[in-house]
Coordinates of C-alpha atoms in Angstrom, one line a residue:
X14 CA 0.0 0.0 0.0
X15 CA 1.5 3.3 -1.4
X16 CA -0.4 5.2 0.8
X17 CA 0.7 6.3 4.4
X18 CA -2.4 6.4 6.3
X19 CA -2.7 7.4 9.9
X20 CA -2.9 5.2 12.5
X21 CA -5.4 6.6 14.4
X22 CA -7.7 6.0 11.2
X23 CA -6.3 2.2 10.2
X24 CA -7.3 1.5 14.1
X25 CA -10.5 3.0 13.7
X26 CA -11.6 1.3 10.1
X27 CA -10.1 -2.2 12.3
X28 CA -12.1 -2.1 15.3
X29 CA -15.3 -0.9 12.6
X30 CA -14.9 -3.6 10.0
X31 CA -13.1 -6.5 12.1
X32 CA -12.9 -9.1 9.6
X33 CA -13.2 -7.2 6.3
X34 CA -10.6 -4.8 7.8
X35 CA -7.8 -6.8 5.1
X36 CA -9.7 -6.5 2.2
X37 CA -10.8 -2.6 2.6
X38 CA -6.7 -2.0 3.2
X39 CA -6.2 -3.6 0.1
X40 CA -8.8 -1.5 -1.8
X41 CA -5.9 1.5 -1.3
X42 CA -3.7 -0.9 -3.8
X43 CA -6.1 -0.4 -6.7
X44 CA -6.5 2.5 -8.6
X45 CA -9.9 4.7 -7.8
X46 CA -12.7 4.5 -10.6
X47 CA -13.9 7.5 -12.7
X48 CA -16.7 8.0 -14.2
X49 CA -18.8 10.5 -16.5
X50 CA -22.8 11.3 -15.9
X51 CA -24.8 12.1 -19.0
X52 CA -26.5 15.4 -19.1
X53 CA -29.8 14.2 -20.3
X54 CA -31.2 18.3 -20.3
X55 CA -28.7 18.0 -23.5
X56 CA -28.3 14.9 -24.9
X57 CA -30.4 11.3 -24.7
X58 CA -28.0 8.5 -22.5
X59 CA -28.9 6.4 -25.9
X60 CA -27.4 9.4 -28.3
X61 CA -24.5 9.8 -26.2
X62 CA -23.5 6.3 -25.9
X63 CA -24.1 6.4 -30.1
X64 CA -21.3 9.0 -30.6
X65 CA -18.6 8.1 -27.5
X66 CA -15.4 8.1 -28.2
X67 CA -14.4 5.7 -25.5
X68 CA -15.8 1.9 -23.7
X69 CA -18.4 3.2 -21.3
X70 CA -19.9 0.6 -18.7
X71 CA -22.5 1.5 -16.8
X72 CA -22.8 2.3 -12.9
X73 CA -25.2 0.3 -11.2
X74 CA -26.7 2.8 -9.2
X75 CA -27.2 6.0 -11.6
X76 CA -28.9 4.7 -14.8
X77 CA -26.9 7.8 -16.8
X78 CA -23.7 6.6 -15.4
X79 CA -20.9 4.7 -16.7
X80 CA -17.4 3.7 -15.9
X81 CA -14.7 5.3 -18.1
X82 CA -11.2 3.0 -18.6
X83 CA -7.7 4.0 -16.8
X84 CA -6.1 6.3 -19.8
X85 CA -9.2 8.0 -20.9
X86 CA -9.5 11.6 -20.9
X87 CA -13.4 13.0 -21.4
X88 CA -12.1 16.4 -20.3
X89 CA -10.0 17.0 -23.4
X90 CA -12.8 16.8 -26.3
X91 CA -15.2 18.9 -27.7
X92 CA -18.5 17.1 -26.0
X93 CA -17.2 17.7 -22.4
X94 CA -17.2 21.7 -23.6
X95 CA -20.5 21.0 -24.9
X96 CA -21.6 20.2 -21.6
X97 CA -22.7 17.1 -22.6
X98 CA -21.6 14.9 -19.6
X99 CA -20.7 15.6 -16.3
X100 CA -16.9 13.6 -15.2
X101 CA -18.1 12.6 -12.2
X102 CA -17.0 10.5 -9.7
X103 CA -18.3 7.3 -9.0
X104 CA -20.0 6.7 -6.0
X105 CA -20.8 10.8 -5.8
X106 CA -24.1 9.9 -8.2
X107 CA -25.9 7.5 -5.6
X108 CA -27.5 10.3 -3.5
X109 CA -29.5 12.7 -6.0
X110 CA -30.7 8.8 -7.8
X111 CA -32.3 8.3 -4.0
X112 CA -33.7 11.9 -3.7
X113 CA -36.1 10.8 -5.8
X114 CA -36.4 14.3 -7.6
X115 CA -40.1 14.6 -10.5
X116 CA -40.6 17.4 -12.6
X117 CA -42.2 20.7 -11.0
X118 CA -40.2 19.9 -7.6
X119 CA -38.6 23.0 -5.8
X120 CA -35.5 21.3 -4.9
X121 CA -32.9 22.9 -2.5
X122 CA -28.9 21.4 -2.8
X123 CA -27.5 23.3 0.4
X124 CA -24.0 22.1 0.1
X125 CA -23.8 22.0 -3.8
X126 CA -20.2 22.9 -5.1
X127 CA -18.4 22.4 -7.7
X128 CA -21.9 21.1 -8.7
X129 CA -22.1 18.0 -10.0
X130 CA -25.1 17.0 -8.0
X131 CA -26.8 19.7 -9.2
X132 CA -26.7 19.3 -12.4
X133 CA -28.1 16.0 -12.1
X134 CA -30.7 17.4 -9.8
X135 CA -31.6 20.0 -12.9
X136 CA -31.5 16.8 -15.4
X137 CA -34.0 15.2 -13.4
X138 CA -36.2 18.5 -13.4
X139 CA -36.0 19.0 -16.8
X140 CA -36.3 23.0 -16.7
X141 CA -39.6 22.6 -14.6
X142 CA -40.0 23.6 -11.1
X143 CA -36.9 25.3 -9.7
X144 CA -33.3 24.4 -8.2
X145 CA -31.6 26.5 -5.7
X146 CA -28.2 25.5 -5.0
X147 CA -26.1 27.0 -2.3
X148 CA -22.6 27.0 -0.7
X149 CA -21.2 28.5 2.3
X150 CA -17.6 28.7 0.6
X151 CA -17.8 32.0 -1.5
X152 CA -14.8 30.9 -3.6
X153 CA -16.3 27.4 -4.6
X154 CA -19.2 28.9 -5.8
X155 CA -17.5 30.5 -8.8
X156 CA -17.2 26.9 -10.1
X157 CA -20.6 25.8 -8.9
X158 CA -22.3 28.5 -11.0
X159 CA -20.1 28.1 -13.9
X160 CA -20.5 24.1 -14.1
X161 CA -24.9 25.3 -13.9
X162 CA -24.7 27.5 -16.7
X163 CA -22.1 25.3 -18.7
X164 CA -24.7 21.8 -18.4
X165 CA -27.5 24.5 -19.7
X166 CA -29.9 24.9 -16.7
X167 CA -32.3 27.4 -16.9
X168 CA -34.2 26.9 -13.6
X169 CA -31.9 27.6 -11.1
X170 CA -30.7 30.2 -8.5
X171 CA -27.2 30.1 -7.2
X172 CA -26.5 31.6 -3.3
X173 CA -23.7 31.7 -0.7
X174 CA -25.8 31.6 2.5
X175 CA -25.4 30.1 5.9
X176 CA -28.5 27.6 5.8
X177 CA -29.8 29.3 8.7
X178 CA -30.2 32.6 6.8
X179 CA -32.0 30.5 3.8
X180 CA -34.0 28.8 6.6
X181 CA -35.1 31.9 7.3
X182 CA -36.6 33.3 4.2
X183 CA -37.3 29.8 2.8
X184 CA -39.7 27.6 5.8
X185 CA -41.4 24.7 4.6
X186 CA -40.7 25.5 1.0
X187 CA -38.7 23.0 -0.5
X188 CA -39.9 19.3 -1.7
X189 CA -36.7 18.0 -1.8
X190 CA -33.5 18.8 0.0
X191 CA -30.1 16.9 -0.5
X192 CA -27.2 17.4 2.0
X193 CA -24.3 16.4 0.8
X194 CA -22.5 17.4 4.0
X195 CA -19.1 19.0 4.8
X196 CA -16.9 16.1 6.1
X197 CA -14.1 14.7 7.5
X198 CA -13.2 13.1 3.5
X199 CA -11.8 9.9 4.9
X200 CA -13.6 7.9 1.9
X201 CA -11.6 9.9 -0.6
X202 CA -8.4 9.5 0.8
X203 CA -7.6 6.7 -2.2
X204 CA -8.4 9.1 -4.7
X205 CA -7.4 12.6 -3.0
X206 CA -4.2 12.3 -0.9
X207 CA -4.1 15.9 0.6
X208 CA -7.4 14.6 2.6
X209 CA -5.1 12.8 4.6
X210 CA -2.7 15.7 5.4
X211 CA -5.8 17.4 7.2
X212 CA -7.4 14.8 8.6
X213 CA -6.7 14.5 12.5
X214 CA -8.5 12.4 15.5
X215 CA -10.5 15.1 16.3
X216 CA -12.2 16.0 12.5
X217 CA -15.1 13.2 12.9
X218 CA -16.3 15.3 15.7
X219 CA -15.5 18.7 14.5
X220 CA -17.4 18.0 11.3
X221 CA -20.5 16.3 13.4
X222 CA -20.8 19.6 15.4
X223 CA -21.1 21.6 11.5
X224 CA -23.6 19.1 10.6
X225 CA -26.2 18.8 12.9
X226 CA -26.5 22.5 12.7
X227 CA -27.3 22.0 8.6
X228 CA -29.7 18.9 9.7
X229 CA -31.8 20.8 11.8
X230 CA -31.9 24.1 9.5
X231 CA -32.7 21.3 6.2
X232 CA -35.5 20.0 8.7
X233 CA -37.3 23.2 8.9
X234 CA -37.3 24.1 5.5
X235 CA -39.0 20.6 4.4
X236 CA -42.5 21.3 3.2
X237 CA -44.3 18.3 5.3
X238 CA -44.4 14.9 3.3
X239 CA -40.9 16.4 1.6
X240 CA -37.7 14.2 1.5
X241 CA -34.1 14.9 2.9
X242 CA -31.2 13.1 1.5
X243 CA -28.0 13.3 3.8
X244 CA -24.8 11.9 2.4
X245 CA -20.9 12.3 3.5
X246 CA -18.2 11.0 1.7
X247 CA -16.7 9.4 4.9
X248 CA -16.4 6.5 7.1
X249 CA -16.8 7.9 10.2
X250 CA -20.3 6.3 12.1
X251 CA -20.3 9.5 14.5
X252 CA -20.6 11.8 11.0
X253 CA -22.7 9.0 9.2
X254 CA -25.6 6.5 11.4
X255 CA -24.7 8.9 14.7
X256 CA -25.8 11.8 13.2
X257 CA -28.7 10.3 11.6
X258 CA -30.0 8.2 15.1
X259 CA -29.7 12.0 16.8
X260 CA -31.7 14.0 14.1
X261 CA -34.9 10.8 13.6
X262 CA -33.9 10.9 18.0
X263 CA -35.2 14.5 18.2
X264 CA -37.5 15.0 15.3
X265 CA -39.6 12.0 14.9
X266 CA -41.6 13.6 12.4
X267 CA -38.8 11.6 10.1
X268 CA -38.3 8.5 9.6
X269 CA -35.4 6.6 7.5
X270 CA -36.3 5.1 4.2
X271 CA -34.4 2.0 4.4
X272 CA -32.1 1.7 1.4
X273 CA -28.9 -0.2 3.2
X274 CA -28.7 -3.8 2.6
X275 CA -29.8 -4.2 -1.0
X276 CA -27.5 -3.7 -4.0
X277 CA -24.8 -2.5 -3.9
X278 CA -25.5 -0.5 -0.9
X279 CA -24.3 -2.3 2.5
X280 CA -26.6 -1.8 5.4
X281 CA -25.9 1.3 7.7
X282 CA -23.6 0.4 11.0
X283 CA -24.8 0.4 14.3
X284 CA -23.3 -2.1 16.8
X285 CA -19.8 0.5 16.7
X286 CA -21.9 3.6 18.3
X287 CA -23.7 1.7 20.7
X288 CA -20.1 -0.3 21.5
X289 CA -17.4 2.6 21.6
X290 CA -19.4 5.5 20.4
X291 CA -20.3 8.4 23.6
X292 CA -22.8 10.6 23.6
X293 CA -25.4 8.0 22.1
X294 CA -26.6 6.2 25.3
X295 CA -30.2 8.6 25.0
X296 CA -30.9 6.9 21.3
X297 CA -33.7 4.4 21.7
X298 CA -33.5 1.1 20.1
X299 CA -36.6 1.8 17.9
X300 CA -34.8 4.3 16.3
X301 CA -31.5 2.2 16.3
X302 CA -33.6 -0.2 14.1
X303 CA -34.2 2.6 11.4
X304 CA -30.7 3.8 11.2
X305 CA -29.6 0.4 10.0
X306 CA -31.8 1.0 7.1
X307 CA -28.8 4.0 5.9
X308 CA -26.6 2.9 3.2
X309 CA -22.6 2.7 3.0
X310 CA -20.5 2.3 -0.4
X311 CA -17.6 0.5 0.6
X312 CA -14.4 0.6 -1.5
X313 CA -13.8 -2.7 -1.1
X314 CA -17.2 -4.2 -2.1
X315 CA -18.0 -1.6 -5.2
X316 CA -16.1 0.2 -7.8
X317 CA -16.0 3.6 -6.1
X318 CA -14.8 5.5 -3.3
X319 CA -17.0 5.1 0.2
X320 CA -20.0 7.1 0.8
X321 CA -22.4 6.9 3.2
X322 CA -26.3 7.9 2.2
X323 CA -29.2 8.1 4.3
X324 CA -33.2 8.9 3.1
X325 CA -35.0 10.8 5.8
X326 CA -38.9 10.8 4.8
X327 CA -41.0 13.2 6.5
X328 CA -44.1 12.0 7.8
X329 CA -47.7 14.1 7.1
X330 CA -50.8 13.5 6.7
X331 CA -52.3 14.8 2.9
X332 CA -54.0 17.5 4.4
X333 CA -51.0 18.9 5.8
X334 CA -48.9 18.4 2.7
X335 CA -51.9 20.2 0.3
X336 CA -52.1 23.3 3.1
X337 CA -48.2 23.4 3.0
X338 CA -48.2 23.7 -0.8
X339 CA -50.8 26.0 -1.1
X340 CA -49.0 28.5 1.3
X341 CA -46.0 28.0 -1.2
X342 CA -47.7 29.1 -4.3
X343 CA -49.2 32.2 -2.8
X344 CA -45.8 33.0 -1.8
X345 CA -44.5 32.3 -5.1
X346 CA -47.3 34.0 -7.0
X347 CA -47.1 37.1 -4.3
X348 CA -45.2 39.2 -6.6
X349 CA -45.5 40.3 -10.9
X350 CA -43.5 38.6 -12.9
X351 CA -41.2 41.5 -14.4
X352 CA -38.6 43.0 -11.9
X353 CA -35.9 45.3 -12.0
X354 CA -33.0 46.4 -9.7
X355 CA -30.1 48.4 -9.4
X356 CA -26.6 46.5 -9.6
X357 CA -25.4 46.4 -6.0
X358 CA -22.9 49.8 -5.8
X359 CA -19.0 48.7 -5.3
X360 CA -19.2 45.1 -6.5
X361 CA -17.9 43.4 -9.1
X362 CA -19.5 42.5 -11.9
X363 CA -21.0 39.5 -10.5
X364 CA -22.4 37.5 -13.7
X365 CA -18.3 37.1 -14.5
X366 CA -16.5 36.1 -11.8
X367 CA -19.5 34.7 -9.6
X368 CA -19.2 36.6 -6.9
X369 CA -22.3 37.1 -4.8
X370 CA -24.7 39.8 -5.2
X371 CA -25.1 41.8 -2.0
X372 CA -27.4 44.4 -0.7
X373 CA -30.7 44.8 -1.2
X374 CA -32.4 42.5 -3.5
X375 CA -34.6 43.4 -6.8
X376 CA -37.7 45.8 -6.1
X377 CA -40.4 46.2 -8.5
X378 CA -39.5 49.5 -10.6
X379 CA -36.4 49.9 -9.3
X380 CA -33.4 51.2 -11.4
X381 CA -32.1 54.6 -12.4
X382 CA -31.8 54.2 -15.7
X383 CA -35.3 53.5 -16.2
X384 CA -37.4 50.2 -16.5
X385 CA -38.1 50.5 -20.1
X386 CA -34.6 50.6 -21.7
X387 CA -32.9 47.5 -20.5
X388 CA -36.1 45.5 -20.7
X389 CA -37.2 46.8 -23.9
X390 CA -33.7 46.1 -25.5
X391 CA -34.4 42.3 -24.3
X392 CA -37.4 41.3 -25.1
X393 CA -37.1 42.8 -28.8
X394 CA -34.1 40.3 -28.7
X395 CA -36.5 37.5 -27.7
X396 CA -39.0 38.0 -29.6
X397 CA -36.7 38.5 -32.8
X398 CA -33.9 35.3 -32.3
X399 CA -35.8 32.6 -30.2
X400 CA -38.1 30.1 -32.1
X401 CA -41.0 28.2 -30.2
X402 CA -40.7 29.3 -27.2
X403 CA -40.7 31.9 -24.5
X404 CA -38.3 31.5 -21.8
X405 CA -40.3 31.6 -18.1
X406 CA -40.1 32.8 -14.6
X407 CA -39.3 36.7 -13.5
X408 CA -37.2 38.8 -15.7
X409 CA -34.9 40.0 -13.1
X410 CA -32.7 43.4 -13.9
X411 CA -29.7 44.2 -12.0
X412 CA -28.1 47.3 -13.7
X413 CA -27.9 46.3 -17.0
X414 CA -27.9 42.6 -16.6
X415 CA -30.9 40.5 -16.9
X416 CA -32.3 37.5 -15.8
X417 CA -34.9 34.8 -16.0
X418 CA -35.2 33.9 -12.7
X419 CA -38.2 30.8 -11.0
X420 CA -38.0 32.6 -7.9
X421 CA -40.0 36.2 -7.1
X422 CA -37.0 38.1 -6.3
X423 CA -38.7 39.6 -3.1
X424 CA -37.8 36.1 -1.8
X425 CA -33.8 36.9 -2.0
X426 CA -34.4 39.7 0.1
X427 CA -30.9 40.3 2.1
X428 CA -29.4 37.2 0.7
X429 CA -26.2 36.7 -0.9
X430 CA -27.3 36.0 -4.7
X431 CA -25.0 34.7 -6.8
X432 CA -27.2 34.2 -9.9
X433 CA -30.5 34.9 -9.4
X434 CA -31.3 32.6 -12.2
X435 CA -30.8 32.2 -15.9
X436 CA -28.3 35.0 -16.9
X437 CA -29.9 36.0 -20.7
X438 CA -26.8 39.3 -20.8
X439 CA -26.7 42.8 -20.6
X440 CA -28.9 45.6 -22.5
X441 CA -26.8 49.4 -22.7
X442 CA -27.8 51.9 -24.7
X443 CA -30.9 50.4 -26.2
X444 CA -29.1 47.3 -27.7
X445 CA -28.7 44.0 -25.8
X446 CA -25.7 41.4 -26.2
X447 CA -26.6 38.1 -25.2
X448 CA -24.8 36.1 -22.7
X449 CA -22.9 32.9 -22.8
X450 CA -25.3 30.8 -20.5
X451 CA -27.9 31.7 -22.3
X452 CA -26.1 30.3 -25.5
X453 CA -25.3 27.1 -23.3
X454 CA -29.4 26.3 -22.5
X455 CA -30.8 26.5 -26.1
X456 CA -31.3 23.7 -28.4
X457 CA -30.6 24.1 -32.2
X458 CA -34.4 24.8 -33.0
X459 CA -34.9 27.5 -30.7
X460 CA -32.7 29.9 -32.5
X461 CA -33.1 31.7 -36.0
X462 CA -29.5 31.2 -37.0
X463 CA -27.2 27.9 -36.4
X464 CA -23.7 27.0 -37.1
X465 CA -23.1 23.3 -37.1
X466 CA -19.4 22.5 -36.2
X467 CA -17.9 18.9 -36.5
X468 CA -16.1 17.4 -33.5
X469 CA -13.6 15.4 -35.7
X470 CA -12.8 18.3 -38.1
X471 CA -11.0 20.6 -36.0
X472 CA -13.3 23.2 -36.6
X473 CA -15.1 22.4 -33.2
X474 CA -11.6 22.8 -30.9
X475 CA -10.5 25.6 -33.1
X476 CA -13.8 27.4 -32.1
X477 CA -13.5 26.6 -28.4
X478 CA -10.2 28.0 -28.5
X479 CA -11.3 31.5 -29.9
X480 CA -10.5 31.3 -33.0
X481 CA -12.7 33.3 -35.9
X482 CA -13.7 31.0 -38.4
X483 CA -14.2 31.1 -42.2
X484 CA -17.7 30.0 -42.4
X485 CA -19.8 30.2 -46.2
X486 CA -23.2 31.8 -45.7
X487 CA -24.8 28.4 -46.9
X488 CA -23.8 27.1 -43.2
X489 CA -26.0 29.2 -41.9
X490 CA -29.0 27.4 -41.1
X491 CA -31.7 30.3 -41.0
X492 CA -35.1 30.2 -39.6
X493 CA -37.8 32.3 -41.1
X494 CA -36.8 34.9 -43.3
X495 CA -33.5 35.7 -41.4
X496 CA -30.6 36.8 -43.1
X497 CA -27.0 35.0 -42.2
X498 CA -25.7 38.0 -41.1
X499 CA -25.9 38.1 -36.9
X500 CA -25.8 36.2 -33.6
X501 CA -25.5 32.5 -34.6
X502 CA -25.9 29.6 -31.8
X503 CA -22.6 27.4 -32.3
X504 CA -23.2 23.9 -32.2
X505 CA -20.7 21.2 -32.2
X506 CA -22.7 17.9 -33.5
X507 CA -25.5 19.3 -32.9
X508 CA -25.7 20.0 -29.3
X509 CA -24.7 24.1 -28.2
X510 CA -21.7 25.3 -27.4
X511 CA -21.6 29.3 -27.3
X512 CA -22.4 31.7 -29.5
X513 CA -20.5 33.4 -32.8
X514 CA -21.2 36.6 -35.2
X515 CA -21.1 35.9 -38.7
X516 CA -20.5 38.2 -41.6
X517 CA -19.5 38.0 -45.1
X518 CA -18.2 34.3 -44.9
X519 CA -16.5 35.1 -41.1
X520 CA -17.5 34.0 -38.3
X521 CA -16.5 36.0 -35.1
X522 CA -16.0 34.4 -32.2
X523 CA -18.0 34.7 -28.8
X524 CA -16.8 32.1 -26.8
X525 CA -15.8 33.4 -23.2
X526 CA -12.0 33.5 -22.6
X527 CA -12.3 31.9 -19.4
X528 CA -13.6 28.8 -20.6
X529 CA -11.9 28.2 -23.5
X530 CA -9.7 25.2 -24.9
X531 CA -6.4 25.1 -23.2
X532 CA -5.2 21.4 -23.9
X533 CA -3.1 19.8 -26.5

C-alpha cells in the first residue's frame, strides 16, 4: 500500500470492519474508478452512448452513469465543452438517484459545489419547477455557477448563505433537500491524498458539530411529506448512522427510508456507536432499528470511493402536505412577474466572476436608468432570435444585466445571490448582447440562425479555443426569413456550445475567454 495512512484512522476502520478490515486495506492498492454522468437536459443517454469516443460501462446505481477505462481523458474533447456529460465520480451519483427528484419539484442542494449534484438534480427536473443551489464557501461557488450555466440549466438560482439565513426566508418551501454534508473526507483519501494531510483524530467530531447545525436548518425548511437526503463521503459512524440516530432521536416527524442492505448498498452500522461511540446512550432502540436502514458504499465491495447515504422521509398527513403547498404558491405568486433592480454599488461584476450579489435585493420598478430601456432592449431580442418558445419565470434586472429567474425576487431579500437565475446578458444603450449561458441552454431549434461545427474536423476545438472562423453563408441554417448576417448559436454535432457573429463568410468568435480550450 503506497499510501501512508494514519494510524489513528487504520485503528479505527479495524475495530469498525473486524474481519473485512484486510480486504478494505487492500482497496488503497487499486486504482480509484472514474466515471462521467450524462447530461440528459442535452443529450439522450442512448445518443451519447451512439457518438462516445471511448468503452463506457455503466454504474449500477445512476442509470446515466458509466465507468470510463484508466487512460481515458473526457475532459480533453469537444462534448465535455458542450456540456454534454458531467466527469463525475463514482460513488458521488448514488445520492440525487435516492432523492427521488419529479418534474415541477422545488429542490434545495445546500452544500452543492463544484456542482455535479446539481446538475443531475436539474437533469432530473428537466427546466420545470426550480433548483436552488447553495454554498457557504464564496470561492467554490464560482465553479458551482459556472459548471450550472455550462450543463444548460435554466431553472436555477445560485446563493452563498449560511443555511440558517435561507431557513429563514425559505420555511417549509422546499420538496426535496439533499445534504451532501461537509466532512471529515476519509472515503476519498484513495483518490485525494491531501485529505489525509488534514485529517486529525479530532475532524469526525469537528465535522458532526457543523452538521447537525445543517440537519436541523434542512428539517425546517421541508415542506411536510418532503424528503431529505443526507450523504458524506466518509467512514466515520459519528458523521454518518450517529448523526442520523440523533436527528430521527429529536425529530420524529422523520423516519429513515431504508435503502442499506440491497444492492450495492451495505446496510448502515450500528453495533460500533452503541459499543465505543459516547454521547449515544439517550438513542432508543426503535430508532436504532431505522438507522440500519442507511446505506454505505464501501471501496472494497463496489467500484468507487466510500459514501455513506441516508433517506430521511418526512411523515404528514395529505392535508398537511396540500395546506403546505398551497402556502407556497401564494408565496411564489405574491409578486409580478417583471422586476428590475439596481446593480449592488461597489461590486464586481457578479455574472463574470461569480461573486455574490449583496445588498438589497430586486424591487419592483427599481433602477435609475429606467425600466423600459434594459427591458425593452431584451425582449425585442427575444422576440426577434428565439423560435418556439418563451423563456419563463421573473425577468430580473440588476443594472444592466438581466435575468430569467423561478423565484419572485422579493424572496432573495438580504441574501447573498450569486445568480438569481438564468443569466440572458446585458442591455446598454438600447441594444442587448446576449450572454454565454444563455447560448449554453438552447437547443438548435430554438434559435433563428445555427452554425453546425464537427467534433472530428478541428473546426469544433479551433472554435472553443477562440479562434474566428471562415464559415460560407450556406452554413448558416436560417429560420424564417432571417438573413446569415448576426448572432449564430454554435453547435458542435448538434448540441450548443456558445455563441458566434457571422458576416461575409467570417465568423466571429463569442466564446468566453475563461472557458476556453487550453489542452493539446
Amino acid at each position: 500500500m503506497a499510501l501512508k495512512l494514519p494510524a489513528a484512522f487504520q485503528e479505527r476502520m479495524r475495530s469498525l470492519l473486524k474481519e473485512e478490515y484486510t480486504d478494505f486495506m487492500d482497496s488503497y492498492d487499486r486504482v480509484p474508478r472514474s466515471g462521467i454522468r450524462v447530461n440528459t437536459l442535452k443529450i439522450s443517454t442512448e445518443d451519447l452512448l451512439s457518438i462516445a469516443p471511448w468503452d463506457l460501462r455503466p454504474i449500477p446505481w445512476c442509470g446515466t452513469g458509466f465507468y470510463t477505462e484508466a487512460g481515458e481523458r473526457p475532459g480533453r474533447h469537444p462534448y465535455y465543452h458542450a456540456g454534454l456529460y458531467y466527469i463525475q465520480e463514482p460513488s458521488a451519483m448514488a445520492p440525487v438517484e435516492l432523492l427521488d427528484v419529479t418534474q415541477g419539484e422545488a429542490v434545495l442542494d445546500l452544500c452543492a459545489a463544484p456542482g455535479g449534484k446539481s446538475t443531475q438534480i436539474a437533469a432530473k427536473l428537466r427546466g420545470t419547477g426550480m433548483l436552488v443551489s447553495n454554498d457557504l464557501n464564496a470561492d467554490r461557488t464560482k465553479a458551482l455557477a459556472k459548471n450550472i450555466e455550462l450543463y444548460g440549466v435554466r431553472n436555477a438560482v445560485v446563493l452563498n448563505e449560511h443555511p440558517d439565513r435561507i431557513a429563514e426566508k425559505f420555511p417549509a418551501f422546499f420538496d426535496k433537500i439533499l445534504i451532501d454534508a461537509p466532512c471529515s473526507g476519509e472515503g476519498m483519501f484513495r483518490k485525494d491524498e491531501a485529505m489525509i494531510k488534514e485529517w486529525d483524530e479530532d475532524s469526525p467530531l469537528k465535522y458532526a458539530d457543523m452538521q447537525r447545525g445543517i440537519l436541523r436548518a434542512a428539517a425546517t425548511m421541508l415542506r411536510p411529506g418532503g424528503r431529505i437526503v443526507y450523504s458524506t463521503c466518509t467512514f466515520s459512524p459519528e458523521e454518518n448512522e450517529g448523526m442520523i440516530a440523533e436527528f430521527v432521536a429529536a425529530h420524529p416527524q422523520f423516519r429513515v427510508l431504508p435503502v442499506g442492505g440491497t444492492g450495492s448498498f451495505a446496510a448502515g452500522e450500528t453495533d460500533w456507536l452503541k459499543e465505543q461511540g459516547t454521547g449515544f446512550g439517550h438513542i432508543p432502540d426503535q430508532v436504532w432499528e431505522q438507522v440500519r436502514g442507511t446505506a454505505r458504499l464501501w471501496p472494497h465491495r463496489i467500484e468507487g470511493e466510500g459514501h455513506f447515504l441516508a433517506v430521511l422521509q418526512h411523515e404528514a398527513d395529505p392535508e398537511s402536505a396540500a395546506e403546505a403547498e398551497r402556502a407556497r404558491d401564494t408565496l411564489l405568486s405574491s409578486t409580478a412577474p417583471a422586476e428590475s433592480a439596481d446593480r449592488p454599488k461597489g461590486k464586481e461584476r457578479p455574472t463574470r466572476n461569480a461573486k455574490p450579489m449583496k445588498g438589497k435585493p430586486p424591487k419592483k420598478g427599481a433602477g435609475n436608468q429606467g425600466e423600459a430601456a434594459p427591458t425593452a432592449a431584451y425582449e425585442a431580442f427575444i422576440r426577434e432570435h428565439l423560435l418556439g418558445f418563451v423563456p419563463g419565470g421573473h425577468t430580473v434586472v440588476y443594472g444592466s444585466h438581466i435575468y430569467q429567474s423561478p423565484l419572485p425576487p422579493s424572496l432573495l431579500d438580504g441574501l447573498k445571490v450569486v445568480r438569481p437565475g438564468w443569466y440572458m446578458g446585458d442591455a446598454k444603450n438600447g441594444r442587448f448582447v446576449p450572454a454565454h449561458p444563455l447560448a449554453t441552454a438552447l437547443h438548435p431549434g430554438e434559435f433563428i440562425r445555427v452554425i453546425r461545427l464537427d467534433s472530428g474536423s478541428g473546426e469544433a476545438v479551433r472554435y472553443l479555443k477562440g479562434e474566428t472562423l471562415s464559415i460560407p453563408g450556406d452554413r448558416v441554417e436560417c429560420g424564417g426569413e432571417a438573413s446569415p448576417k448576426g448572432y449564430a448559436l454554435v453547435c458542435i454535432d448538434g448540441h450548443s456550445a456558445g455563441w458566434g457573429k457571422w458576416q461575409e463568410g467570417m465568423l466571429k468568435n463569442e466564446y468566453p475567454a475563461g472557458w476556453r480550450w487550453t489542452s493539446a
